mmCIF file of C-alpha atoms in Angstrom:
data_model
loop_
_atom_site.group_PDB
_atom_site.id
_atom_site.type_symbol
_atom_site.label_atom_id
_atom_site.label_comp_id
_atom_site.label_asym_id
_atom_site.label_seq_id
_atom_site.Cartn_x
_atom_site.Cartn_y
_atom_site.Cartn_z
ATOM 1 C CA MET B 56 -88.623 -63.795 -37.428
ATOM 2 C CA PHE B 57 -88.739 -63.772 -33.635
ATOM 3 C CA VAL B 58 -86.084 -62.000 -31.559
ATOM 4 C CA ILE B 59 -85.633 -62.972 -27.912
ATOM 5 C CA LYS B 60 -83.200 -61.285 -25.540
ATOM 6 C CA GLU B 61 -81.743 -62.952 -22.471
ATOM 7 C CA GLY B 62 -84.107 -62.514 -19.540
ATOM 8 C CA GLU B 63 -87.168 -62.846 -21.741
ATOM 9 C CA LYS B 64 -88.876 -66.218 -21.747
ATOM 10 C CA PRO B 65 -87.265 -68.252 -24.552
ATOM 11 C CA CYS B 66 -89.399 -70.329 -26.893
ATOM 12 C CA TYR B 67 -88.132 -73.839 -26.157
ATOM 13 C CA SER B 68 -88.420 -76.372 -28.948
ATOM 14 C CA LYS B 69 -86.446 -79.583 -29.153
ATOM 15 C CA ASN B 70 -86.998 -79.525 -32.926
ATOM 16 C CA SER B 71 -84.423 -76.809 -33.606
ATOM 17 C CA VAL B 72 -81.223 -76.511 -35.595
ATOM 18 C CA VAL B 73 -78.927 -73.935 -33.999
ATOM 19 C CA THR B 74 -75.810 -71.948 -34.816
ATOM 20 C CA VAL B 75 -73.812 -69.724 -32.451
ATOM 21 C CA GLY B 76 -71.510 -66.773 -33.100
ATOM 22 C CA THR B 77 -70.934 -63.038 -33.095
ATOM 23 C CA PHE B 78 -71.638 -62.870 -36.864
ATOM 24 C CA ASP B 79 -69.948 -59.487 -37.215
ATOM 25 C CA GLY B 80 -70.631 -58.301 -40.750
ATOM 26 C CA ILE B 81 -72.598 -61.419 -41.754
ATOM 27 C CA HIS B 82 -70.089 -61.999 -44.562
ATOM 28 C CA LEU B 83 -70.101 -64.792 -47.149
ATOM 29 C CA GLY B 84 -68.542 -67.210 -44.645
ATOM 30 C CA HIS B 85 -71.363 -66.529 -42.187
ATOM 31 C CA LYS B 86 -73.887 -66.829 -45.003
ATOM 32 C CA LYS B 87 -72.510 -70.293 -45.821
ATOM 33 C CA ILE B 88 -73.070 -71.328 -42.190
ATOM 34 C CA ILE B 89 -76.630 -69.973 -42.255
ATOM 35 C CA SER B 90 -77.245 -71.587 -45.652
ATOM 36 C CA ASP B 91 -76.287 -74.969 -44.151
ATOM 37 C CA LEU B 92 -78.492 -74.191 -41.132
ATOM 38 C CA LEU B 93 -81.492 -73.531 -43.395
ATOM 39 C CA GLU B 94 -80.781 -76.615 -45.516
ATOM 40 C CA ILE B 95 -80.974 -78.811 -42.383
ATOM 41 C CA LYS B 96 -84.059 -76.921 -41.197
ATOM 42 C CA ASN B 97 -85.874 -77.603 -44.473
ATOM 43 C CA ARG B 98 -84.706 -81.196 -44.800
ATOM 44 C CA LYS B 99 -85.686 -82.154 -41.241
ATOM 45 C CA ASN B 100 -88.596 -79.716 -40.813
ATOM 46 C CA LEU B 101 -86.941 -77.929 -37.875
ATOM 47 C CA ARG B 102 -86.869 -74.403 -36.488
ATOM 48 C CA SER B 103 -83.747 -72.383 -37.418
ATOM 49 C CA VAL B 104 -82.120 -70.516 -34.517
ATOM 50 C CA VAL B 105 -79.174 -68.102 -34.441
ATOM 51 C CA VAL B 106 -77.637 -67.465 -31.007
ATOM 52 C CA THR B 107 -75.547 -64.303 -30.862
ATOM 53 C CA PHE B 108 -74.185 -61.842 -28.314
ATOM 54 C CA GLU B 109 -74.664 -58.219 -27.324
ATOM 55 C CA PRO B 110 -72.382 -56.378 -26.987
ATOM 56 C CA HIS B 111 -69.649 -57.946 -29.123
ATOM 57 C CA PRO B 112 -67.375 -59.943 -26.732
ATOM 58 C CA GLN B 113 -64.305 -57.922 -27.787
ATOM 59 C CA LEU B 114 -65.936 -54.734 -26.483
ATOM 60 C CA ILE B 115 -66.096 -56.322 -23.023
ATOM 61 C CA LEU B 116 -62.879 -58.346 -22.892
ATOM 62 C CA LYS B 117 -60.552 -55.673 -24.349
ATOM 63 C CA ASN B 118 -59.930 -52.154 -23.082
ATOM 64 C CA LYS B 119 -61.243 -49.307 -25.218
ATOM 65 C CA HIS B 120 -57.881 -48.842 -26.958
ATOM 66 C CA GLN B 121 -57.636 -52.524 -27.934
ATOM 67 C CA ALA B 122 -61.286 -53.174 -28.770
ATOM 68 C CA ILE B 123 -62.119 -53.749 -32.415
ATOM 69 C CA LYS B 124 -64.477 -51.620 -34.448
ATOM 70 C CA LEU B 125 -67.568 -53.465 -35.650
ATOM 71 C CA LEU B 126 -68.683 -54.313 -39.166
ATOM 72 C CA SER B 127 -72.329 -54.452 -38.102
ATOM 73 C CA THR B 128 -74.478 -53.262 -35.229
ATOM 74 C CA THR B 129 -77.013 -55.585 -33.595
ATOM 75 C CA GLU B 130 -79.825 -53.854 -35.512
ATOM 76 C CA GLU B 131 -78.016 -54.388 -38.821
ATOM 77 C CA LYS B 132 -77.439 -58.060 -38.025
ATOM 78 C CA LEU B 133 -81.106 -58.590 -37.173
ATOM 79 C CA GLU B 134 -82.120 -56.956 -40.448
ATOM 80 C CA GLU B 135 -79.835 -59.337 -42.351
ATOM 81 C CA PHE B 136 -80.985 -62.458 -40.451
ATOM 82 C CA LYS B 137 -84.592 -61.558 -41.244
ATOM 83 C CA LYS B 138 -83.746 -61.066 -44.925
ATOM 84 C CA ILE B 139 -82.018 -64.466 -45.063
ATOM 85 C CA GLY B 140 -84.985 -66.246 -43.481
ATOM 86 C CA VAL B 141 -83.920 -67.235 -39.940
ATOM 87 C CA ASP B 142 -86.835 -68.194 -37.658
ATOM 88 C CA LEU B 143 -85.468 -67.108 -34.262
ATOM 89 C CA VAL B 144 -82.550 -64.994 -33.040
ATOM 90 C CA TYR B 145 -81.633 -65.433 -29.371
ATOM 91 C CA ILE B 146 -79.447 -62.568 -28.077
ATOM 92 C CA LEU B 147 -77.328 -63.296 -25.015
ATOM 93 C CA ASN B 148 -76.022 -60.473 -22.833
ATOM 94 C CA PHE B 149 -72.228 -60.788 -22.925
ATOM 95 C CA THR B 150 -70.554 -59.800 -19.648
ATOM 96 C CA ARG B 151 -67.281 -60.651 -17.919
ATOM 97 C CA GLU B 152 -69.254 -63.062 -15.726
ATOM 98 C CA PHE B 153 -70.726 -64.732 -18.798
ATOM 99 C CA ALA B 154 -67.193 -65.121 -20.195
ATOM 100 C CA GLU B 155 -66.325 -67.292 -17.156
ATOM 101 C CA ILE B 156 -68.913 -69.974 -18.030
ATOM 102 C CA SER B 157 -67.333 -73.244 -19.157
ATOM 103 C CA ALA B 158 -67.980 -74.540 -22.658
ATOM 104 C CA GLU B 159 -70.112 -77.447 -21.439
ATOM 105 C CA ASP B 160 -72.135 -75.322 -19.009
ATOM 106 C CA PHE B 161 -72.849 -72.860 -21.811
ATOM 107 C CA PHE B 162 -74.200 -75.601 -24.059
ATOM 108 C CA ARG B 163 -76.193 -77.323 -21.359
ATOM 109 C CA ASN B 164 -77.628 -74.224 -19.619
ATOM 110 C CA TYR B 165 -78.433 -72.176 -22.705
ATOM 111 C CA LEU B 166 -78.667 -74.241 -25.873
ATOM 112 C CA ILE B 167 -80.041 -77.484 -24.475
ATOM 113 C CA GLU B 168 -82.222 -76.293 -21.581
ATOM 114 C CA LYS B 169 -83.437 -72.886 -22.804
ATOM 115 C CA ILE B 170 -83.619 -73.271 -26.579
ATOM 116 C CA GLY B 171 -83.579 -76.981 -27.386
ATOM 117 C CA LEU B 172 -81.894 -78.565 -30.387
ATOM 118 C CA THR B 173 -81.546 -81.670 -32.489
ATOM 119 C CA ASP B 174 -78.645 -80.269 -34.557
ATOM 120 C CA ILE B 175 -75.973 -77.586 -34.407
ATOM 121 C CA VAL B 176 -73.991 -75.982 -37.246
ATOM 122 C CA LEU B 177 -70.676 -74.238 -36.513
ATOM 123 C CA GLY B 178 -67.673 -72.945 -38.413
ATOM 124 C CA TYR B 179 -64.486 -75.040 -38.390
ATOM 125 C CA ASP B 180 -62.583 -72.579 -36.160
ATOM 126 C CA HIS B 181 -65.334 -71.646 -33.701
ATOM 127 C CA ASN B 182 -64.229 -71.485 -30.052
ATOM 128 C CA PHE B 183 -66.527 -70.978 -27.097
ATOM 129 C CA GLY B 184 -66.699 -71.042 -23.319
ATOM 130 C CA LYS B 185 -64.244 -69.809 -20.693
ATOM 131 C CA ASN B 186 -60.849 -68.963 -22.226
ATOM 132 C CA ARG B 187 -62.263 -70.196 -25.565
ATOM 133 C CA GLU B 188 -61.725 -73.750 -24.284
ATOM 134 C CA GLY B 189 -64.480 -75.272 -26.416
ATOM 135 C CA ASN B 190 -63.710 -76.288 -30.001
ATOM 136 C CA PHE B 191 -65.166 -78.541 -32.642
ATOM 137 C CA GLU B 192 -63.767 -81.713 -31.034
ATOM 138 C CA SER B 193 -65.327 -80.929 -27.658
ATOM 139 C CA LEU B 194 -68.566 -80.049 -29.445
ATOM 140 C CA LYS B 195 -68.685 -83.525 -30.991
ATOM 141 C CA GLY B 196 -68.310 -84.933 -27.469
ATOM 142 C CA PHE B 197 -71.234 -82.824 -26.236
ATOM 143 C CA GLY B 198 -73.282 -84.055 -29.191
ATOM 144 C CA GLU B 199 -72.695 -87.675 -28.231
ATOM 145 C CA LYS B 200 -73.367 -86.979 -24.546
ATOM 146 C CA TYR B 201 -76.548 -84.913 -24.959
ATOM 147 C CA GLY B 202 -77.858 -86.395 -28.189
ATOM 148 C CA PHE B 203 -77.658 -83.797 -30.952
ATOM 149 C CA GLY B 204 -76.114 -83.800 -34.422
ATOM 150 C CA VAL B 205 -72.980 -81.751 -35.070
ATOM 151 C CA HIS B 206 -72.253 -80.204 -38.482
ATOM 152 C CA LYS B 207 -69.006 -78.440 -39.414
ATOM 153 C CA VAL B 208 -68.648 -75.721 -42.049
ATOM 154 C CA ASP B 209 -65.129 -75.748 -43.504
ATOM 155 C CA GLU B 210 -62.869 -72.757 -44.094
ATOM 156 C CA PHE B 211 -64.184 -70.472 -46.820
ATOM 157 C CA LYS B 212 -61.774 -68.714 -49.212
ATOM 158 C CA ILE B 213 -62.309 -66.513 -52.262
ATOM 159 C CA ASN B 214 -59.361 -65.837 -54.587
ATOM 160 C CA GLY B 215 -57.030 -66.915 -51.799
ATOM 161 C CA ASP B 216 -58.516 -64.533 -49.210
ATOM 162 C CA ARG B 217 -59.909 -66.081 -46.035
ATOM 163 C CA VAL B 218 -63.468 -64.881 -45.654
ATOM 164 C CA ASN B 219 -63.631 -63.693 -42.072
ATOM 165 C CA SER B 220 -64.345 -60.492 -40.186
ATOM 166 C CA THR B 221 -60.651 -59.754 -39.556
ATOM 167 C CA THR B 222 -59.781 -59.889 -43.269
ATOM 168 C CA ILE B 223 -62.675 -57.543 -44.059
ATOM 169 C CA ARG B 224 -61.679 -55.089 -41.307
ATOM 170 C CA ASN B 225 -58.149 -55.018 -42.715
ATOM 171 C CA PHE B 226 -59.428 -54.243 -46.218
ATOM 172 C CA LEU B 227 -61.568 -51.386 -44.857
ATOM 173 C CA ALA B 228 -58.605 -50.023 -42.882
ATOM 174 C CA GLU B 229 -56.726 -49.878 -46.213
ATOM 175 C CA GLY B 230 -59.664 -48.175 -47.942
ATOM 176 C CA ASN B 231 -60.219 -51.228 -50.122
ATOM 177 C CA VAL B 232 -64.002 -51.058 -49.862
ATOM 178 C CA SER B 233 -64.610 -52.990 -53.094
ATOM 179 C CA LYS B 234 -62.719 -56.062 -51.821
ATOM 180 C CA ALA B 235 -64.372 -55.796 -48.403
ATOM 181 C CA SER B 236 -67.813 -55.592 -50.017
ATOM 182 C CA PHE B 237 -67.011 -58.585 -52.231
ATOM 183 C CA LEU B 238 -66.293 -60.733 -49.161
ATOM 184 C CA LEU B 239 -69.388 -59.400 -47.410
ATOM 185 C CA GLY B 240 -71.632 -60.187 -50.374
ATOM 186 C CA ASN B 241 -73.010 -56.629 -50.311
ATOM 187 C CA ASN B 242 -71.710 -53.062 -50.171
ATOM 188 C CA TYR B 243 -70.244 -52.128 -46.793
ATOM 189 C CA TYR B 244 -72.358 -49.425 -45.186
ATOM 190 C CA PHE B 245 -73.029 -47.387 -42.092
ATOM 191 C CA SER B 246 -75.935 -45.254 -40.929
ATOM 192 C CA GLY B 247 -75.589 -41.768 -39.525
ATOM 193 C CA LYS B 248 -77.459 -38.634 -38.610
ATOM 194 C CA VAL B 249 -77.072 -35.418 -40.595
ATOM 195 C CA VAL B 250 -75.646 -32.780 -38.250
ATOM 196 C CA SER B 251 -74.912 -29.092 -38.702
ATOM 197 C CA GLY B 252 -71.698 -28.058 -40.446
ATOM 198 C CA ASP B 253 -70.034 -24.822 -41.534
ATOM 199 C CA ARG B 254 -71.627 -25.009 -45.027
ATOM 200 C CA ARG B 255 -68.196 -24.387 -46.557
ATOM 201 C CA GLY B 256 -68.937 -26.823 -49.392
ATOM 202 C CA SER B 257 -71.842 -24.697 -50.620
ATOM 203 C CA THR B 258 -69.515 -21.743 -51.217
ATOM 204 C CA ILE B 259 -67.425 -23.749 -53.713
ATOM 205 C CA GLY B 260 -70.313 -25.459 -55.503
ATOM 206 C CA PHE B 261 -70.216 -28.763 -53.608
ATOM 207 C CA PRO B 262 -72.766 -28.629 -50.766
ATOM 208 C CA THR B 263 -72.263 -31.444 -48.285
ATOM 209 C CA ALA B 264 -74.216 -33.150 -45.537
ATOM 210 C CA ASN B 265 -72.146 -33.755 -42.412
ATOM 211 C CA ILE B 266 -72.740 -37.262 -41.096
ATOM 212 C CA GLU B 267 -72.354 -38.476 -37.533
ATOM 213 C CA PRO B 268 -72.389 -42.320 -37.297
ATOM 214 C CA LEU B 269 -75.224 -43.704 -35.165
ATOM 215 C CA SER B 270 -72.851 -46.153 -33.450
ATOM 216 C CA GLU B 271 -69.502 -45.137 -31.982
ATOM 217 C CA HIS B 272 -68.350 -48.754 -32.408
ATOM 218 C CA LYS B 273 -69.011 -48.959 -36.156
ATOM 219 C CA LEU B 274 -65.899 -49.246 -38.327
ATOM 220 C CA ILE B 275 -65.435 -46.306 -40.689
ATOM 221 C CA PRO B 276 -62.956 -46.965 -43.536
ATOM 222 C CA LYS B 277 -59.675 -45.083 -43.743
ATOM 223 C CA ASN B 278 -59.602 -41.372 -44.506
ATOM 224 C CA GLY B 279 -60.089 -40.495 -48.141
ATOM 225 C CA VAL B 280 -62.616 -39.752 -50.859
ATOM 226 C CA TYR B 281 -65.161 -42.417 -51.839
ATOM 227 C CA PHE B 282 -67.833 -42.975 -54.455
ATOM 228 C CA VAL B 283 -70.954 -43.844 -52.450
ATOM 229 C CA GLU B 284 -74.677 -44.459 -52.646
ATOM 230 C CA ALA B 285 -76.846 -42.837 -49.995
ATOM 231 C CA GLU B 286 -80.382 -43.643 -48.933
ATOM 232 C CA VAL B 287 -82.310 -40.758 -47.406
ATOM 233 C CA LYS B 288 -86.070 -40.348 -46.958
ATOM 234 C CA GLY B 289 -86.554 -43.644 -48.793
ATOM 235 C CA MET B 290 -84.743 -42.376 -51.902
ATOM 236 C CA LYS B 291 -81.307 -43.388 -53.224
ATOM 237 C CA PHE B 292 -78.687 -41.025 -54.617
ATOM 238 C CA HIS B 293 -75.121 -41.431 -55.795
ATOM 239 C CA GLY B 294 -72.533 -39.111 -54.358
ATOM 240 C CA MET B 295 -68.972 -38.658 -53.208
ATOM 241 C CA MET B 296 -67.891 -38.642 -49.602
ATOM 242 C CA ASN B 297 -64.830 -37.341 -47.819
ATOM 243 C CA ILE B 298 -63.627 -38.863 -44.563
ATOM 244 C CA GLY B 299 -60.854 -36.893 -42.919
ATOM 245 C CA ASN B 300 -59.519 -33.788 -41.220
ATOM 246 C CA ARG B 301 -60.203 -31.293 -44.040
ATOM 247 C CA PRO B 302 -56.560 -30.091 -44.126
ATOM 248 C CA THR B 303 -57.204 -27.496 -46.861
ATOM 249 C CA ILE B 304 -59.799 -25.722 -44.687
ATOM 250 C CA ALA B 305 -58.044 -25.798 -41.297
ATOM 251 C CA GLU B 306 -55.732 -27.819 -39.085
ATOM 252 C CA ASN B 307 -58.048 -30.366 -37.458
ATOM 253 C CA LYS B 308 -57.488 -33.502 -35.444
ATOM 254 C CA GLU B 309 -61.203 -34.269 -35.544
ATOM 255 C CA VAL B 310 -62.416 -36.568 -38.317
ATOM 256 C CA PHE B 311 -65.298 -35.248 -40.421
ATOM 257 C CA ILE B 312 -67.576 -37.311 -42.659
ATOM 258 C CA GLU B 313 -69.115 -35.214 -45.440
ATOM 259 C CA VAL B 314 -71.149 -36.399 -48.411
ATOM 260 C CA ASN B 315 -72.065 -34.515 -51.583
ATOM 261 C CA LEU B 316 -75.178 -36.075 -53.143
ATOM 262 C CA PHE B 317 -75.611 -35.716 -56.896
ATOM 263 C CA GLY B 318 -78.882 -34.116 -57.984
ATOM 264 C CA PHE B 319 -80.106 -33.609 -54.428
ATOM 265 C CA GLU B 320 -80.484 -30.236 -52.735
ATOM 266 C CA ASP B 321 -83.078 -30.766 -49.974
ATOM 267 C CA ASP B 322 -82.316 -29.740 -46.403
ATOM 268 C CA ILE B 323 -81.898 -33.055 -44.578
ATOM 269 C CA TYR B 324 -80.579 -31.759 -41.249
ATOM 270 C CA GLY B 325 -81.569 -34.232 -38.518
ATOM 271 C CA GLU B 326 -82.387 -37.015 -40.980
ATOM 272 C CA THR B 327 -80.866 -40.504 -40.801
ATOM 273 C CA VAL B 328 -78.837 -41.484 -43.864
ATOM 274 C CA LYS B 329 -77.560 -44.906 -44.904
ATOM 275 C CA ILE B 330 -74.253 -44.689 -46.778
ATOM 276 C CA GLU B 331 -72.986 -47.572 -48.941
ATOM 277 C CA PHE B 332 -69.348 -47.551 -50.033
ATOM 278 C CA ILE B 333 -68.834 -48.426 -53.696
ATOM 279 C CA GLU B 334 -65.296 -47.357 -54.628
ATOM 280 C CA PHE B 335 -62.256 -45.672 -53.071
ATOM 281 C CA LEU B 336 -61.287 -42.684 -55.239
ATOM 282 C CA ARG B 337 -58.202 -41.165 -53.637
ATOM 283 C CA ASP B 338 -56.468 -40.253 -50.394
ATOM 284 C CA GLU B 339 -57.356 -37.011 -48.672
ATOM 285 C CA ARG B 340 -54.717 -34.355 -49.223
ATOM 286 C CA LYS B 341 -54.016 -30.703 -48.529
ATOM 287 C CA PHE B 342 -54.467 -28.311 -51.453
ATOM 288 C CA SER B 343 -52.733 -24.948 -51.775
ATOM 289 C CA SER B 344 -56.027 -23.095 -52.298
ATOM 290 C CA LEU B 345 -59.797 -23.536 -52.372
ATOM 291 C CA GLU B 346 -59.608 -23.136 -56.168
ATOM 292 C CA GLU B 347 -57.269 -26.119 -56.413
ATOM 293 C CA LEU B 348 -59.565 -28.124 -54.105
ATOM 294 C CA THR B 349 -62.601 -27.197 -56.239
ATOM 295 C CA SER B 350 -60.796 -28.273 -59.407
ATOM 296 C CA GLN B 351 -60.005 -31.659 -57.855
ATOM 297 C CA LEU B 352 -63.600 -32.116 -56.648
ATOM 298 C CA LYS B 353 -64.787 -31.575 -60.223
ATOM 299 C CA LYS B 354 -62.413 -34.329 -61.363
ATOM 300 C CA ASP B 355 -63.648 -36.602 -58.547
ATOM 301 C CA LYS B 356 -67.241 -36.049 -59.651
ATOM 302 C CA GLU B 357 -66.315 -36.860 -63.257
ATOM 303 C CA THR B 358 -64.764 -40.118 -62.040
ATOM 304 C CA CYS B 359 -67.972 -40.925 -60.142
ATOM 305 C CA MET B 360 -70.094 -40.188 -63.210
ATOM 306 C CA GLY B 361 -67.956 -42.608 -65.195
ATOM 307 C CA LEU B 362 -68.512 -45.277 -62.541
ATOM 308 C CA ILE B 363 -72.275 -44.642 -62.639
ATOM 309 C CA LYS B 364 -72.257 -45.204 -66.419
ATOM 310 C CA LYS B 365 -70.398 -48.498 -65.896
ATOM 311 C CA GLN B 366 -73.078 -49.631 -63.417
ATOM 312 C CA HIS B 367 -75.720 -49.153 -66.090
#
């Protein structure tokens, strides 16, 4: 897979089938769009191209208090596109000036002149251009005017839930990681660096690694205790993770992310860890003593062990 960023010389080819979007999370709805893209590519012997944006438009158009948290970083999206089998990803630099470009100018100046296309595949509700003025009807008009085929992917629902990034963000905000992962088509995850902590967990028999997310924009699910799978140094381990203020230890406003990995005792300070969420166990709560907290952690681990048995 080739990756080209705006400003680099694009590889023009008229024989391309293109899709455009932010693709946050690359959920099952996005995967349906890309599946249709690849079907047309194979049937017509074309090059498959995904055009996306960096940073996410919402991070530019909204102030920092209104801006959404992201389901996937650019690096995570590229990893997924490569896995799926896309030929070329063209990353456009999204700025306030870029947001002022009209829908037609965007298609003509970028897709037609810089990339080239015979076909385009877009979701039914995709809007583009200044003030989101472009829609599927205007796209059909551009297709007739500039000579390319237009293909629509209809709304995608599973068990009555609309498969889109907003629905998934809402599930994660509720702690419903299993439903979010179902709509994504894979476990929701984030990557972080192991940073120093107070090693309090070691004193009660549950040593933890303190994780600092690599991206400040990545969405972290609601506070609570989760059953997780962690990848570190190329190895995978099950564990349980707490996201929260650690109210039993001290009064904190800061949110800590701590993971206890089962059967793993290496010092991984400074290492990068990938954490996949499997199941929400319980809300974080304040215990009357460290003994009561320890007793609950033992129960949490037993629950995790039961879930591991179910997986096998």
